[in-house]
Amino acid sequence: MDINAMDVYGKRKPRLKEMEYIKNLLLDFAEGKATKVSYWCIALCMAILPWIGIQKIVEAVLHMYGIEQLCFSDIVVEMAVCVVLVLIGIVGIFCILQEIKNIGKDTYRQDILQERFYVVDVEIVRFEKNPNLETSESLAVVRDLEENTIDHTFTTVNWQEISQTQKGLIVIFEKENGEQSIRYRVFPCYDENSDFCRKIVNR
């Protein structure tokens, strides 16, 4: 039977070292390269677009004054003012992006550090490689231990570890007001005899 991820069976709190293992994995994901790259791409776009605007402004002003070549005159002062204003705008936009990033990151980190989440043991029903994902990841359909298939595709984390058992863990966050959210990723199950798990726990 297909079910919503929030209705999955077997939600539980991680046990002892399993908790540290899951927290470290989640923190790695929270501070992952993809998140940093996305914010830098936004910042870069916001920095480039104003410069395109400056070029158009300069062209318009030069055309208005009938100037063929740039010389040191009042027009240079006007352009310098434009450049300074745009730079101030770029810095302001960058600061706003950083604040947005820090707010989202801090909220997510606090949820992790304060252990406001549950895990659910799942089995991999089927999976497929996605060329757009890293080699260590796959797209997977999962089901809970009552054999209810979740009606959403998950991305696996460290597929090499998951593929050995075809089992994993999903994480459901729960706020103090009872609101729940899920990260559609499957993490490898914790195994105290696994070198991979010991490495994650001992970070």
Tab-separated table of C-alpha atoms in Angstrom:
chain	number	residue	atom	x	y	z
A	1	MET	CA	0.000	0.000	0.000
A	2	ASP	CA	1.280	3.497	-0.876
A	3	ILE	CA	1.329	5.974	2.000
A	4	ASN	CA	2.447	9.527	2.705
A	5	ALA	CA	5.892	9.825	4.286
A	6	MET	CA	4.366	11.376	7.421
A	7	ASP	CA	2.198	8.286	7.928
A	8	VAL	CA	5.130	5.895	7.890
A	9	TYR	CA	5.187	3.114	10.497
A	10	GLY	CA	7.956	2.702	13.082
A	11	LYS	CA	8.948	6.251	13.963
A	12	ARG	CA	11.428	6.101	16.862
A	13	LYS	CA	14.189	8.010	18.633
A	14	PRO	CA	17.732	6.932	17.713
A	15	ARG	CA	19.621	4.954	20.332
A	16	LEU	CA	22.802	6.213	22.063
A	17	LYS	CA	25.670	6.079	19.535
A	18	GLU	CA	23.135	5.830	16.724
A	19	MET	CA	21.993	9.320	17.739
A	20	GLU	CA	25.526	10.733	17.383
A	21	TYR	CA	25.884	8.938	14.063
A	22	ILE	CA	22.662	10.423	12.656
A	23	LYS	CA	23.415	13.904	14.029
A	24	ASN	CA	26.842	13.932	12.383
A	25	LEU	CA	25.406	12.769	9.058
A	26	LEU	CA	22.696	15.433	9.183
A	27	LEU	CA	25.204	18.157	10.063
A	28	ASP	CA	27.372	17.082	7.137
A	29	PHE	CA	24.357	17.405	4.877
A	30	ALA	CA	23.394	20.788	6.365
A	31	GLU	CA	26.859	22.144	5.602
A	32	GLY	CA	27.293	20.265	2.337
A	33	LYS	CA	28.877	21.602	-0.844
A	34	ALA	CA	25.573	21.788	-2.698
A	35	THR	CA	24.168	24.294	-0.204
A	36	LYS	CA	27.262	26.496	-0.354
A	37	VAL	CA	27.439	26.358	-4.160
A	38	SER	CA	23.770	27.343	-4.537
A	39	TYR	CA	24.204	30.446	-2.370
A	40	TRP	CA	27.405	31.457	-4.130
A	41	CYS	CA	25.675	31.085	-7.515
A	42	ILE	CA	22.882	33.399	-6.365
A	43	ALA	CA	25.411	35.920	-5.032
A	44	LEU	CA	27.396	35.775	-8.294
A	45	CYS	CA	24.280	36.385	-10.381
A	46	MET	CA	23.302	39.323	-8.171
A	47	ALA	CA	26.819	40.743	-8.614
A	48	ILE	CA	26.968	40.323	-12.403
A	49	LEU	CA	23.543	41.717	-13.285
A	50	PRO	CA	24.215	45.222	-11.837
A	51	TRP	CA	27.414	45.432	-13.886
A	52	ILE	CA	25.395	44.783	-17.040
A	53	GLY	CA	23.176	47.648	-15.925
A	54	ILE	CA	26.217	49.898	-15.457
A	55	GLN	CA	27.355	49.216	-19.007
A	56	LYS	CA	23.958	50.245	-20.337
A	57	ILE	CA	23.962	53.398	-18.186
A	58	VAL	CA	27.448	54.369	-19.379
A	59	GLU	CA	26.515	53.751	-23.019
A	60	ALA	CA	23.361	55.851	-22.625
A	61	VAL	CA	25.218	58.733	-20.932
A	62	LEU	CA	28.017	58.713	-23.515
A	63	HIS	CA	25.477	58.692	-26.311
A	64	MET	CA	23.528	61.519	-24.669
A	65	TYR	CA	26.649	63.700	-24.480
A	66	GLY	CA	27.819	62.607	-27.926
A	67	ILE	CA	31.136	61.365	-26.502
A	68	GLU	CA	33.041	58.947	-28.735
A	69	GLN	CA	35.947	58.329	-26.369
A	70	LEU	CA	36.059	58.473	-22.595
A	71	CYS	CA	37.989	61.401	-21.151
A	72	PHE	CA	38.523	62.776	-17.643
A	73	SER	CA	35.614	65.148	-17.235
A	74	ASP	CA	32.329	65.433	-15.384
A	75	ILE	CA	31.133	62.235	-17.085
A	76	VAL	CA	33.850	60.249	-15.305
A	77	VAL	CA	32.648	61.560	-11.947
A	78	GLU	CA	29.073	60.600	-12.803
A	79	MET	CA	30.145	57.091	-13.773
A	80	ALA	CA	32.254	56.752	-10.640
A	81	VAL	CA	29.197	57.622	-8.538
A	82	CYS	CA	27.175	54.993	-10.419
A	83	VAL	CA	29.870	52.389	-9.785
A	84	VAL	CA	30.036	53.194	-6.057
A	85	LEU	CA	26.258	53.009	-5.701
A	86	VAL	CA	26.099	49.664	-7.471
A	87	LEU	CA	28.934	48.280	-5.337
A	88	ILE	CA	27.055	49.357	-2.213
A	89	GLY	CA	23.985	47.591	-3.605
A	90	ILE	CA	25.999	44.424	-4.283
A	91	VAL	CA	27.403	44.406	-0.747
A	92	GLY	CA	23.907	44.930	0.653
A	93	ILE	CA	22.469	42.067	-1.413
A	94	PHE	CA	25.341	39.797	-0.387
A	95	CYS	CA	24.747	40.607	3.312
A	96	ILE	CA	21.039	39.834	2.907
A	97	LEU	CA	21.841	36.489	1.271
A	98	GLN	CA	24.245	35.652	4.082
A	99	GLU	CA	21.611	36.453	6.705
A	100	ILE	CA	19.027	34.307	4.930
A	101	LYS	CA	21.566	31.500	4.728
A	102	ASN	CA	22.510	31.786	8.407
A	103	ILE	CA	18.890	31.887	9.588
A	104	GLY	CA	17.973	28.748	7.639
A	105	LYS	CA	21.195	26.994	8.578
A	106	ASP	CA	20.959	27.886	12.275
A	107	THR	CA	17.335	26.687	12.472
A	108	TYR	CA	18.235	23.378	10.850
A	109	ARG	CA	21.357	23.011	13.005
A	110	GLN	CA	19.385	23.727	16.176
A	111	ASP	CA	16.821	21.081	15.251
A	112	ILE	CA	19.660	18.597	14.849
A	113	LEU	CA	21.675	19.586	17.914
A	114	GLN	CA	18.571	19.589	20.122
A	115	GLU	CA	17.626	16.160	18.728
A	116	ARG	CA	14.208	17.248	17.504
A	117	PHE	CA	13.900	14.380	15.072
A	118	TYR	CA	12.930	10.730	14.745
A	119	VAL	CA	14.219	7.979	12.498
A	120	VAL	CA	12.346	5.257	10.644
A	121	ASP	CA	13.861	1.965	9.507
A	122	VAL	CA	13.108	1.361	5.827
A	123	GLU	CA	13.850	-1.148	3.080
A	124	ILE	CA	14.818	-0.310	-0.484
A	125	VAL	CA	12.110	-1.505	-2.886
A	126	ARG	CA	13.930	-0.428	-6.041
A	127	PHE	CA	16.519	2.136	-7.052
A	128	GLU	CA	18.016	3.731	-10.118
A	129	LYS	CA	21.154	5.706	-10.799
A	130	ASN	CA	20.681	9.335	-11.737
A	131	PRO	CA	23.450	10.888	-13.881
A	132	ASN	CA	22.754	14.260	-12.267
A	133	LEU	CA	23.602	12.915	-8.801
A	134	GLU	CA	26.998	12.111	-7.310
A	135	THR	CA	28.290	8.572	-7.832
A	136	SER	CA	27.634	7.797	-4.150
A	137	GLU	CA	23.920	8.553	-4.547
A	138	SER	CA	20.911	6.849	-6.126
A	139	LEU	CA	17.198	7.483	-6.370
A	140	ALA	CA	15.247	4.948	-4.333
A	141	VAL	CA	11.693	3.882	-3.554
A	142	VAL	CA	11.406	2.738	0.065
A	143	ARG	CA	8.917	1.038	2.355
A	144	ASP	CA	8.576	0.792	6.114
A	145	LEU	CA	8.779	-2.430	8.115
A	146	GLU	CA	5.011	-2.945	7.672
A	147	GLU	CA	5.660	-3.042	3.909
A	148	ASN	CA	3.927	0.276	3.250
A	149	THR	CA	5.585	1.920	0.244
A	150	ILE	CA	6.186	5.659	0.628
A	151	ASP	CA	4.750	7.631	-2.286
A	152	HIS	CA	7.858	9.773	-2.793
A	153	THR	CA	11.292	9.060	-4.236
A	154	PHE	CA	14.261	9.389	-1.871
A	155	THR	CA	17.888	10.211	-2.598
A	156	THR	CA	20.317	7.839	-0.940
A	157	VAL	CA	23.328	9.016	1.038
A	158	ASN	CA	26.445	6.804	0.715
A	159	TRP	CA	24.800	4.248	-1.534
A	160	GLN	CA	27.749	1.860	-1.184
A	161	GLU	CA	26.841	1.330	2.473
A	162	ILE	CA	23.093	1.022	1.857
A	163	SER	CA	23.504	-1.389	-1.057
A	164	GLN	CA	25.077	-4.021	1.200
A	165	THR	CA	21.851	-4.549	3.147
A	166	GLN	CA	19.215	-2.789	0.974
A	167	LYS	CA	18.083	-1.089	4.187
A	168	GLY	CA	18.418	2.388	5.599
A	169	LEU	CA	17.012	5.145	7.789
A	170	ILE	CA	14.890	8.169	6.982
A	171	VAL	CA	14.624	11.197	9.269
A	172	ILE	CA	11.467	13.053	10.314
A	173	PHE	CA	11.849	16.378	12.139
A	174	GLU	CA	9.265	17.492	14.674
A	175	LYS	CA	8.995	21.059	15.967
A	176	GLU	CA	7.912	21.923	19.495
A	177	ASN	CA	4.447	22.806	18.149
A	178	GLY	CA	4.118	19.318	16.681
A	179	GLU	CA	4.703	20.359	13.059
A	180	GLN	CA	6.601	17.687	11.139
A	181	SER	CA	8.894	17.804	8.131
A	182	ILE	CA	10.967	15.198	6.350
A	183	ARG	CA	14.223	15.162	4.434
A	184	TYR	CA	13.733	12.911	1.433
A	185	ARG	CA	17.057	11.175	1.879
A	186	VAL	CA	17.908	7.641	2.988
A	187	PHE	CA	20.895	7.265	5.300
A	188	PRO	CA	22.783	4.006	5.950
A	189	CYS	CA	21.675	2.091	9.055
A	190	TYR	CA	23.918	2.356	12.078
A	191	ASP	CA	26.148	-0.665	12.653
A	192	GLU	CA	28.680	-0.507	15.488
A	193	ASN	CA	30.887	-2.990	13.622
A	194	SER	CA	31.004	-0.855	10.483
A	195	ASP	CA	34.161	1.184	9.825
A	196	PHE	CA	32.017	3.762	8.056
A	197	CYS	CA	29.709	4.218	11.071
A	198	ARG	CA	32.598	4.374	13.548
A	199	LYS	CA	34.243	7.054	11.429
A	200	ILE	CA	31.052	9.160	11.421
A	201	VAL	CA	30.508	8.764	15.202
A	202	ASN	CA	34.105	9.663	16.104
A	203	ARG	CA	34.219	12.956	14.198
